[in-house]
JSON list of C-alpha atoms in Angstrom, two decimals:
[
{"chain": "A", "resi": 1, "resn": "UNK", "atom": "CA", "xyz": [50.38, 51.64, 18.59]},
{"chain": "A", "resi": 2, "resn": "UNK", "atom": "CA", "xyz": [53.10, 49.07, 19.22]},
{"chain": "A", "resi": 3, "resn": "UNK", "atom": "CA", "xyz": [56.73, 50.19, 19.28]},
{"chain": "A", "resi": 4, "resn": "UNK", "atom": "CA", "xyz": [58.75, 49.55, 16.15]},
{"chain": "A", "resi": 5, "resn": "UNK", "atom": "CA", "xyz": [60.57, 46.25, 16.20]},
{"chain": "A", "resi": 6, "resn": "UNK", "atom": "CA", "xyz": [64.00, 45.64, 14.68]},
{"chain": "A", "resi": 7, "resn": "UNK", "atom": "CA", "xyz": [63.63, 44.78, 11.03]},
{"chain": "A", "resi": 8, "resn": "UNK", "atom": "CA", "xyz": [60.38, 46.69, 10.60]},
{"chain": "A", "resi": 9, "resn": "UNK", "atom": "CA", "xyz": [60.50, 49.81, 8.52]},
{"chain": "A", "resi": 10, "resn": "UNK", "atom": "CA", "xyz": [58.57, 52.88, 9.44]},
{"chain": "A", "resi": 11, "resn": "UNK", "atom": "CA", "xyz": [58.99, 56.29, 10.99]},
{"chain": "A", "resi": 12, "resn": "UNK", "atom": "CA", "xyz": [62.02, 56.37, 13.23]},
{"chain": "A", "resi": 13, "resn": "UNK", "atom": "CA", "xyz": [63.23, 52.89, 12.29]},
{"chain": "A", "resi": 14, "resn": "UNK", "atom": "CA", "xyz": [65.96, 52.31, 9.73]},
{"chain": "A", "resi": 15, "resn": "UNK", "atom": "CA", "xyz": [65.10, 48.63, 9.37]},
{"chain": "A", "resi": 16, "resn": "UNK", "atom": "CA", "xyz": [67.49, 45.71, 9.15]},
{"chain": "A", "resi": 17, "resn": "UNK", "atom": "CA", "xyz": [68.35, 46.44, 5.53]},
{"chain": "A", "resi": 18, "resn": "UNK", "atom": "CA", "xyz": [70.21, 49.62, 6.41]},
{"chain": "A", "resi": 19, "resn": "UNK", "atom": "CA", "xyz": [72.65, 48.04, 8.84]},
{"chain": "A", "resi": 20, "resn": "UNK", "atom": "CA", "xyz": [76.18, 47.55, 7.63]},
{"chain": "A", "resi": 21, "resn": "UNK", "atom": "CA", "xyz": [75.85, 49.77, 4.60]},
{"chain": "A", "resi": 22, "resn": "UNK", "atom": "CA", "xyz": [76.97, 53.06, 6.10]},
{"chain": "A", "resi": 23, "resn": "UNK", "atom": "CA", "xyz": [79.47, 53.36, 8.92]},
{"chain": "A", "resi": 24, "resn": "UNK", "atom": "CA", "xyz": [79.07, 55.83, 11.77]},
{"chain": "A", "resi": 25, "resn": "UNK", "atom": "CA", "xyz": [81.11, 58.43, 9.87]},
{"chain": "A", "resi": 26, "resn": "UNK", "atom": "CA", "xyz": [78.53, 58.47, 7.07]},
{"chain": "A", "resi": 27, "resn": "UNK", "atom": "CA", "xyz": [80.73, 56.75, 4.48]},
{"chain": "A", "resi": 28, "resn": "UNK", "atom": "CA", "xyz": [78.87, 54.20, 2.38]},
{"chain": "A", "resi": 29, "resn": "UNK", "atom": "CA", "xyz": [80.60, 50.84, 2.06]},
{"chain": "A", "resi": 30, "resn": "UNK", "atom": "CA", "xyz": [80.01, 48.25, -0.66]},
{"chain": "A", "resi": 31, "resn": "UNK", "atom": "CA", "xyz": [81.23, 44.67, -1.09]},
{"chain": "A", "resi": 32, "resn": "UNK", "atom": "CA", "xyz": [83.39, 43.71, -4.08]},
{"chain": "A", "resi": 33, "resn": "UNK", "atom": "CA", "xyz": [81.85, 40.74, -5.90]},
{"chain": "A", "resi": 34, "resn": "UNK", "atom": "CA", "xyz": [85.34, 39.52, -6.80]},
{"chain": "A", "resi": 35, "resn": "UNK", "atom": "CA", "xyz": [87.18, 39.43, -3.47]},
{"chain": "A", "resi": 36, "resn": "UNK", "atom": "CA", "xyz": [84.22, 39.99, -1.08]},
{"chain": "A", "resi": 37, "resn": "UNK", "atom": "CA", "xyz": [86.14, 42.78, 0.70]},
{"chain": "A", "resi": 38, "resn": "UNK", "atom": "CA", "xyz": [84.13, 45.79, 1.91]},
{"chain": "A", "resi": 39, "resn": "UNK", "atom": "CA", "xyz": [85.46, 49.23, 1.00]},
{"chain": "A", "resi": 40, "resn": "UNK", "atom": "CA", "xyz": [84.12, 52.76, 0.59]},
{"chain": "A", "resi": 41, "resn": "UNK", "atom": "CA", "xyz": [81.99, 52.93, -2.54]},
{"chain": "A", "resi": 42, "resn": "UNK", "atom": "CA", "xyz": [84.38, 55.44, -4.12]},
{"chain": "A", "resi": 43, "resn": "UNK", "atom": "CA", "xyz": [87.08, 52.77, -4.40]},
{"chain": "A", "resi": 44, "resn": "UNK", "atom": "CA", "xyz": [84.89, 50.35, -6.35]},
{"chain": "A", "resi": 45, "resn": "UNK", "atom": "CA", "xyz": [83.31, 50.43, -9.80]},
{"chain": "A", "resi": 46, "resn": "UNK", "atom": "CA", "xyz": [79.59, 49.80, -10.18]},
{"chain": "A", "resi": 47, "resn": "UNK", "atom": "CA", "xyz": [78.01, 48.14, -13.17]},
{"chain": "A", "resi": 48, "resn": "UNK", "atom": "CA", "xyz": [74.28, 48.06, -13.61]},
{"chain": "A", "resi": 49, "resn": "UNK", "atom": "CA", "xyz": [71.95, 45.87, -15.61]},
{"chain": "A", "resi": 50, "resn": "UNK", "atom": "CA", "xyz": [69.47, 48.01, -17.51]},
{"chain": "A", "resi": 51, "resn": "UNK", "atom": "CA", "xyz": [67.05, 46.46, -19.99]},
{"chain": "A", "resi": 52, "resn": "UNK", "atom": "CA", "xyz": [69.29, 43.39, -20.24]},
{"chain": "A", "resi": 53, "resn": "UNK", "atom": "CA", "xyz": [72.39, 45.46, -21.09]},
{"chain": "A", "resi": 54, "resn": "UNK", "atom": "CA", "xyz": [75.40, 46.00, -18.85]},
{"chain": "A", "resi": 55, "resn": "UNK", "atom": "CA", "xyz": [76.37, 49.61, -18.28]},
{"chain": "A", "resi": 56, "resn": "UNK", "atom": "CA", "xyz": [79.23, 51.14, -16.33]},
{"chain": "A", "resi": 57, "resn": "UNK", "atom": "CA", "xyz": [77.95, 53.41, -13.57]},
{"chain": "A", "resi": 58, "resn": "UNK", "atom": "CA", "xyz": [81.03, 55.37, -12.38]},
{"chain": "A", "resi": 59, "resn": "UNK", "atom": "CA", "xyz": [78.98, 57.67, -10.12]},
{"chain": "A", "resi": 60, "resn": "UNK", "atom": "CA", "xyz": [77.00, 54.77, -8.65]},
{"chain": "A", "resi": 61, "resn": "UNK", "atom": "CA", "xyz": [73.64, 56.48, -9.14]},
{"chain": "A", "resi": 62, "resn": "UNK", "atom": "CA", "xyz": [71.98, 54.71, -12.08]},
{"chain": "A", "resi": 63, "resn": "UNK", "atom": "CA", "xyz": [68.74, 52.87, -11.36]},
{"chain": "A", "resi": 64, "resn": "UNK", "atom": "CA", "xyz": [68.61, 49.12, -11.63]},
{"chain": "A", "resi": 65, "resn": "UNK", "atom": "CA", "xyz": [70.30, 46.16, -10.06]},
{"chain": "A", "resi": 66, "resn": "UNK", "atom": "CA", "xyz": [74.01, 46.80, -9.73]},
{"chain": "A", "resi": 67, "resn": "UNK", "atom": "CA", "xyz": [77.20, 45.09, -8.66]},
{"chain": "A", "resi": 68, "resn": "UNK", "atom": "CA", "xyz": [80.39, 46.62, -7.26]},
{"chain": "A", "resi": 69, "resn": "UNK", "atom": "CA", "xyz": [83.99, 45.52, -7.74]},
{"chain": "A", "resi": 70, "resn": "UNK", "atom": "CA", "xyz": [87.59, 46.72, -7.46]},
{"chain": "A", "resi": 71, "resn": "UNK", "atom": "CA", "xyz": [89.34, 47.29, -10.78]},
{"chain": "A", "resi": 72, "resn": "UNK", "atom": "CA", "xyz": [92.00, 44.81, -9.61]},
{"chain": "A", "resi": 73, "resn": "UNK", "atom": "CA", "xyz": [89.28, 42.17, -9.17]},
{"chain": "A", "resi": 74, "resn": "UNK", "atom": "CA", "xyz": [87.70, 42.72, -12.58]},
{"chain": "A", "resi": 75, "resn": "UNK", "atom": "CA", "xyz": [88.35, 39.31, -14.15]},
{"chain": "A", "resi": 76, "resn": "UNK", "atom": "CA", "xyz": [87.08, 37.36, -11.16]},
{"chain": "A", "resi": 77, "resn": "UNK", "atom": "CA", "xyz": [84.15, 39.77, -10.81]},
{"chain": "A", "resi": 78, "resn": "UNK", "atom": "CA", "xyz": [83.07, 39.45, -14.43]},
{"chain": "A", "resi": 79, "resn": "UNK", "atom": "CA", "xyz": [82.77, 35.68, -14.04]},
{"chain": "A", "resi": 80, "resn": "UNK", "atom": "CA", "xyz": [80.37, 36.13, -11.13]},
{"chain": "A", "resi": 81, "resn": "UNK", "atom": "CA", "xyz": [78.43, 39.01, -12.61]},
{"chain": "A", "resi": 82, "resn": "UNK", "atom": "CA", "xyz": [75.33, 37.09, -13.79]},
{"chain": "A", "resi": 83, "resn": "UNK", "atom": "CA", "xyz": [74.79, 35.68, -10.29]},
{"chain": "A", "resi": 84, "resn": "UNK", "atom": "CA", "xyz": [75.41, 39.04, -8.61]},
{"chain": "A", "resi": 85, "resn": "UNK", "atom": "CA", "xyz": [72.88, 40.69, -10.92]},
{"chain": "A", "resi": 86, "resn": "UNK", "atom": "CA", "xyz": [70.46, 37.75, -10.62]},
{"chain": "A", "resi": 87, "resn": "UNK", "atom": "CA", "xyz": [70.50, 37.33, -14.38]},
{"chain": "A", "resi": 88, "resn": "UNK", "atom": "CA", "xyz": [69.89, 34.04, -16.13]},
{"chain": "A", "resi": 89, "resn": "UNK", "atom": "CA", "xyz": [71.54, 33.75, -19.48]},
{"chain": "A", "resi": 90, "resn": "UNK", "atom": "CA", "xyz": [74.50, 35.30, -21.23]},
{"chain": "A", "resi": 91, "resn": "UNK", "atom": "CA", "xyz": [75.63, 38.86, -20.65]},
{"chain": "A", "resi": 92, "resn": "UNK", "atom": "CA", "xyz": [77.52, 40.93, -23.20]},
{"chain": "A", "resi": 93, "resn": "UNK", "atom": "CA", "xyz": [80.65, 41.91, -21.26]},
{"chain": "A", "resi": 94, "resn": "UNK", "atom": "CA", "xyz": [82.13, 43.95, -24.15]},
{"chain": "A", "resi": 95, "resn": "UNK", "atom": "CA", "xyz": [81.13, 47.39, -22.77]},
{"chain": "A", "resi": 96, "resn": "UNK", "atom": "CA", "xyz": [82.66, 46.58, -19.39]},
{"chain": "A", "resi": 97, "resn": "UNK", "atom": "CA", "xyz": [85.84, 45.14, -20.92]},
{"chain": "A", "resi": 98, "resn": "UNK", "atom": "CA", "xyz": [86.19, 48.25, -23.13]},
{"chain": "A", "resi": 99, "resn": "UNK", "atom": "CA", "xyz": [85.84, 50.52, -20.10]},
{"chain": "A", "resi": 100, "resn": "UNK", "atom": "CA", "xyz": [88.39, 48.46, -18.16]},
{"chain": "A", "resi": 101, "resn": "UNK", "atom": "CA", "xyz": [90.84, 48.61, -21.09]},
{"chain": "A", "resi": 102, "resn": "UNK", "atom": "CA", "xyz": [90.55, 52.41, -21.19]},
{"chain": "A", "resi": 103, "resn": "UNK", "atom": "CA", "xyz": [91.06, 52.62, -17.42]},
{"chain": "A", "resi": 104, "resn": "UNK", "atom": "CA", "xyz": [94.12, 50.37, -17.68]},
{"chain": "A", "resi": 105, "resn": "UNK", "atom": "CA", "xyz": [95.62, 52.44, -20.52]},
{"chain": "A", "resi": 106, "resn": "UNK", "atom": "CA", "xyz": [95.20, 55.66, -18.53]},
{"chain": "A", "resi": 107, "resn": "UNK", "atom": "CA", "xyz": [97.34, 54.32, -15.67]}
]
């Protein structure tokens, strides 16, 4: 059996996809789709596309294609959301805007 090569997944090999997602301290980092800055996932909000509907995923655990952004980057992030989610067509941003309004009012 040949040794595992970088980029191949299998026993004992994390594969190329795992690099850069978790630092050596075990903290998961994500990239904001608004400013492209990487931060710990706890400092970003995740939205997920489920059955063609946008949903807020505050815990970051919902299945489906998701996108992460800082609350401060919300407006810029919402413009780029269809591309980040690989969605062609219009997205109803109302649920996300309502969540952001509530978050803003609580501060």
